[in-house]
Amino acid sequence: MACKKKASDLLPEYKMDNKQRGTALIFNQEHFLWKLNLRQRRGTAKDKEDLTKRFQQLGFHVEPYDDLNKKIMMEKLRSAAEADNTDADCFVCVFLSHGEDSHVFAHDDKVDIKEITALFRGDQCKSLVGRPKIFIFQACRGDITDNAVTGMSLDEISSEVEEDAASIYTLPAGADFLMCYCVAEGFAAFRHTTLGSFYIQDLCETLQEQGSTLELTELLTLVNLKVSRRTHGVKKQMPCFTSMLTRKLYLRPKEE
């Protein structure tokens, strides 16, 4: 009698043997136009620096940007979507900012996330059809905070920890998209003013340790676990991700 295949064996992997790993855009917003009434995001430079290192180690061509206004940010995104990505495995885009409803903030205005992801849908970005498109948002999605029941860590109780403002809703984006959020809808995200944000720092650590060996959605689940174990006083943070991937995704080292 033939052995039944495990469910995990039935799922194929994304083809990741193209000439290039792909581009990783990082939009880091620390300062905002005064009229937006948004606080400076102290500590975000550490997140940008560590993300740049981790994605470079995984073979990405990283393009980090600081405090771009909406017009220039959208120009960078359109340029990436219109580029010839036929030699790339995948695409990554990271937003380090404040958020509100279905928007993230540029320096001078908020940007609709649907407007961003629409640029990379199959009808607009044909060279990334069938390839993973990963979006990571470090932006608070609400003003509710989860109370810690057990496991409070005294070293996390600090006046140097801030909350990123406002809210972002989970949004579907289309096949082969992976949408990663630092916090579940309606809860707050924490950022240390010198050490960086809880979510991005745990993501960077996990990418460094298991980024080239662990399937990516499994890696993100591990990040969820790490962040959920952190506390700020009696408050906790719970990340989440929405996967529209159709295959398993590994970022294994490329052969020389």
Coordinates of C-alpha atoms in Angstrom, one line a residue:
M1 CA 0.0 0.0 0.0
A2 CA 1.5 3.4 -1.0
C3 CA 2.2 5.8 1.8
K4 CA 0.1 8.9 1.8
K5 CA 2.0 12.1 1.3
K6 CA 2.0 14.7 4.1
A7 CA 0.1 17.8 3.4
S8 CA 3.4 19.8 3.5
D9 CA 4.8 17.6 0.7
L10 CA 1.9 18.4 -1.6
L11 CA 2.8 22.1 -1.6
P12 CA 5.5 23.1 -4.1
E13 CA 8.1 25.7 -3.5
Y14 CA 8.6 29.0 -5.3
K15 CA 11.3 29.0 -7.9
M16 CA 14.2 30.9 -6.2
D17 CA 17.1 30.2 -8.5
N18 CA 16.9 33.3 -10.7
K19 CA 20.0 35.4 -11.2
Q20 CA 19.0 37.9 -8.5
R21 CA 17.3 37.6 -5.2
G22 CA 15.4 40.9 -5.9
T23 CA 14.9 44.4 -4.5
A24 CA 14.0 45.3 -1.0
L25 CA 12.7 48.9 -0.5
I26 CA 12.8 50.3 3.0
F27 CA 10.8 53.5 3.6
N28 CA 11.9 54.9 7.0
Q29 CA 9.8 57.7 8.4
E30 CA 11.2 59.4 11.5
H31 CA 10.0 63.0 11.1
F32 CA 6.7 64.2 9.9
L33 CA 5.3 67.5 8.6
W34 CA 4.1 69.6 11.6
K35 CA 0.5 69.8 10.4
L36 CA 0.1 66.0 10.7
N37 CA 0.6 66.3 14.4
L38 CA 2.6 63.0 14.5
R39 CA 5.4 62.4 17.0
Q40 CA 9.0 61.8 15.9
R41 CA 9.6 58.0 15.7
R42 CA 12.8 57.8 17.7
G43 CA 14.7 54.5 17.4
T44 CA 13.5 53.8 13.8
A45 CA 17.0 54.4 12.4
K46 CA 18.1 51.3 14.3
D47 CA 15.3 49.3 12.6
K48 CA 16.3 50.6 9.2
E49 CA 20.0 49.8 9.7
D50 CA 19.3 46.3 11.0
L51 CA 16.8 45.5 8.2
T52 CA 19.3 46.7 5.6
K53 CA 22.0 44.3 6.9
R54 CA 19.6 41.3 7.2
F55 CA 18.2 41.7 3.7
Q56 CA 21.6 42.2 2.2
Q57 CA 22.8 39.1 3.9
L58 CA 19.9 37.2 2.2
G59 CA 21.0 38.5 -1.2
F60 CA 18.7 41.4 -1.7
H61 CA 19.5 44.7 -3.4
V62 CA 18.4 47.0 -0.6
E63 CA 17.2 50.6 -1.2
P64 CA 16.6 52.5 2.1
Y65 CA 15.0 55.9 2.1
D66 CA 14.4 58.4 4.9
D67 CA 11.5 60.8 5.4
L68 CA 10.3 60.8 1.8
N69 CA 7.2 62.8 0.9
K70 CA 4.2 61.1 -0.7
K71 CA 5.0 62.1 -4.2
I72 CA 8.6 60.8 -4.2
M73 CA 7.6 57.7 -2.3
M74 CA 5.0 56.8 -4.9
E75 CA 7.6 57.5 -7.7
K76 CA 10.0 55.1 -6.1
L77 CA 7.3 52.4 -5.8
R78 CA 6.1 52.9 -9.4
S79 CA 9.7 52.7 -10.6
A80 CA 10.1 49.4 -8.8
A81 CA 6.9 48.0 -10.2
E82 CA 7.7 49.1 -13.7
A83 CA 11.3 47.7 -13.6
D84 CA 12.2 44.5 -15.4
N85 CA 12.1 41.9 -12.6
T86 CA 12.4 38.8 -14.8
D87 CA 15.8 37.9 -13.2
A88 CA 14.5 38.4 -9.7
D89 CA 13.2 35.8 -7.2
C90 CA 10.8 38.1 -5.3
F91 CA 10.2 41.6 -4.1
V92 CA 10.2 43.1 -0.6
C93 CA 8.9 46.5 0.6
V94 CA 9.1 47.7 4.2
F95 CA 7.3 50.7 5.8
L96 CA 8.6 52.1 9.1
S97 CA 6.1 54.8 10.0
H98 CA 2.9 55.7 11.8
G99 CA -0.4 54.3 10.3
E100 CA -4.1 55.1 10.2
D101 CA -6.9 52.9 9.0
S102 CA -5.8 51.5 5.6
H103 CA -2.9 54.0 5.2
V104 CA 0.7 54.6 6.2
F105 CA 2.2 58.0 6.5
A106 CA 4.9 59.5 4.3
H107 CA 6.6 62.7 5.6
D108 CA 3.8 65.0 4.5
D109 CA 0.7 62.9 3.9
K110 CA -0.9 59.5 4.3
V111 CA -0.7 56.9 1.6
D112 CA -3.4 54.3 0.8
I113 CA -1.9 50.7 1.2
K114 CA -4.3 49.5 -1.6
E115 CA -2.8 52.1 -3.9
I116 CA 0.7 50.8 -3.1
T117 CA -0.1 47.1 -3.5
A118 CA -2.1 47.7 -6.7
L119 CA 1.1 48.7 -8.4
F120 CA 2.4 45.2 -8.0
R121 CA -0.7 43.2 -9.1
G122 CA -0.3 41.0 -12.1
D123 CA -2.0 43.3 -14.5
Q124 CA 0.3 46.2 -13.6
C125 CA 3.6 44.4 -12.8
K126 CA 3.9 41.5 -15.2
S127 CA 7.5 40.7 -14.4
L128 CA 6.6 39.7 -10.9
V129 CA 3.6 37.5 -11.8
G130 CA 3.9 34.2 -9.9
R131 CA 6.6 35.6 -7.7
P132 CA 6.4 36.5 -3.9
K133 CA 5.7 40.1 -3.1
I134 CA 6.4 40.7 0.6
F135 CA 5.1 43.9 2.4
I136 CA 6.2 44.6 6.0
F137 CA 4.5 47.3 8.1
Q138 CA 5.9 48.6 11.3
A139 CA 3.1 51.0 12.0
C140 CA 0.6 50.9 14.9
R141 CA -2.9 49.7 14.0
G142 CA -4.9 51.0 16.9
D143 CA -4.9 52.4 20.4
I144 CA -5.9 49.3 22.3
T145 CA -3.1 47.4 24.2
D146 CA -3.1 43.8 25.2
N147 CA -2.7 43.2 28.9
A148 CA 0.1 40.8 30.0
V149 CA -1.2 38.0 32.1
T150 CA 2.1 36.3 33.0
G151 CA 5.7 36.6 32.2
M152 CA 6.4 40.3 32.8
S153 CA 10.0 41.2 32.1
L154 CA 11.3 44.1 34.2
D155 CA 13.9 45.1 31.6
E156 CA 11.0 45.9 29.2
I157 CA 9.4 48.3 31.6
S158 CA 11.0 51.5 30.5
S159 CA 10.1 55.1 29.8
E160 CA 12.1 54.8 26.6
V161 CA 9.4 52.7 25.0
E162 CA 6.9 54.5 22.8
E163 CA 3.8 53.5 20.9
D164 CA 3.5 54.0 17.1
A165 CA 0.3 56.0 16.5
A166 CA -3.1 55.1 15.0
S167 CA -4.3 52.1 13.1
I168 CA -3.9 49.9 10.0
Y169 CA -6.4 47.3 8.8
T170 CA -5.5 43.9 7.4
L171 CA -5.9 44.2 3.6
P172 CA -6.0 41.5 0.9
A173 CA -3.7 42.2 -2.0
G174 CA -3.8 39.4 -4.4
A175 CA -2.1 36.1 -5.2
D176 CA 1.5 35.7 -4.2
F177 CA 1.4 38.6 -1.7
L178 CA 2.5 38.3 1.9
M179 CA 1.4 41.1 4.1
C180 CA 3.2 41.3 7.5
Y181 CA 2.0 43.6 10.3
C182 CA 3.8 44.4 13.5
V183 CA 0.6 44.2 15.4
A184 CA -2.9 42.7 15.1
E185 CA -5.8 45.0 14.2
G186 CA -6.8 47.3 17.1
F187 CA -3.7 46.9 19.2
A188 CA -0.6 49.1 19.7
A189 CA 3.0 48.5 18.6
F190 CA 6.0 49.4 20.8
R191 CA 9.3 51.0 19.8
H192 CA 12.3 51.6 22.0
T193 CA 13.7 55.0 21.4
T194 CA 17.3 53.7 21.0
L195 CA 17.0 49.9 20.5
G196 CA 14.3 49.9 17.8
S197 CA 10.8 48.4 17.6
F198 CA 9.9 45.1 19.3
Y199 CA 8.7 43.5 16.0
I200 CA 11.4 44.7 13.6
Q201 CA 14.2 43.7 16.1
D202 CA 12.7 40.2 16.6
L203 CA 12.2 39.9 12.8
C204 CA 15.9 40.9 12.2
E205 CA 17.2 38.5 14.8
T206 CA 15.1 35.6 13.4
L207 CA 16.2 36.4 9.8
Q208 CA 19.8 36.4 10.9
E209 CA 19.4 33.0 12.7
Q210 CA 16.9 31.1 10.5
G211 CA 16.4 33.3 7.4
S212 CA 18.2 31.0 5.0
T213 CA 16.8 27.7 6.4
L214 CA 13.2 28.2 7.7
E215 CA 10.2 28.5 5.4
L216 CA 9.1 32.2 5.6
T217 CA 5.6 31.8 7.0
E218 CA 7.0 29.5 9.7
L219 CA 9.7 32.1 10.4
L220 CA 7.0 34.8 10.8
T221 CA 5.1 32.6 13.2
L222 CA 8.3 32.3 15.3
V223 CA 8.6 36.1 15.2
N224 CA 5.0 36.3 16.5
L225 CA 5.9 34.0 19.4
K226 CA 9.0 36.1 20.3
V227 CA 7.1 39.4 20.2
S228 CA 4.2 37.9 22.2
R229 CA 6.6 37.0 25.0
R230 CA 7.8 40.6 25.4
T231 CA 6.1 43.0 27.7
H232 CA 6.0 46.8 28.3
G233 CA 4.7 47.1 31.9
V234 CA 1.4 45.2 31.8
K235 CA 1.0 45.7 28.0
K236 CA 1.8 43.2 25.3
Q237 CA 2.0 43.3 21.5
M238 CA 0.8 40.6 19.0
P239 CA 2.0 40.7 15.4
C240 CA 0.2 39.0 12.5
F241 CA 0.5 38.3 8.8
T242 CA -1.8 37.6 6.0
S243 CA -0.5 35.1 3.4
M244 CA -1.8 34.9 -0.1
L245 CA 1.3 32.9 -1.1
T246 CA 0.5 29.8 -3.2
R247 CA 3.7 27.9 -2.5
K248 CA 6.3 27.5 0.2
L249 CA 8.9 30.2 0.3
Y250 CA 12.5 29.7 1.2
L251 CA 15.4 32.3 1.0
R252 CA 18.2 29.7 0.8
P253 CA 21.7 31.0 -0.2
K254 CA 22.2 31.2 -3.9
E255 CA 24.8 28.9 -5.4
E256 CA 28.0 30.5 -6.5

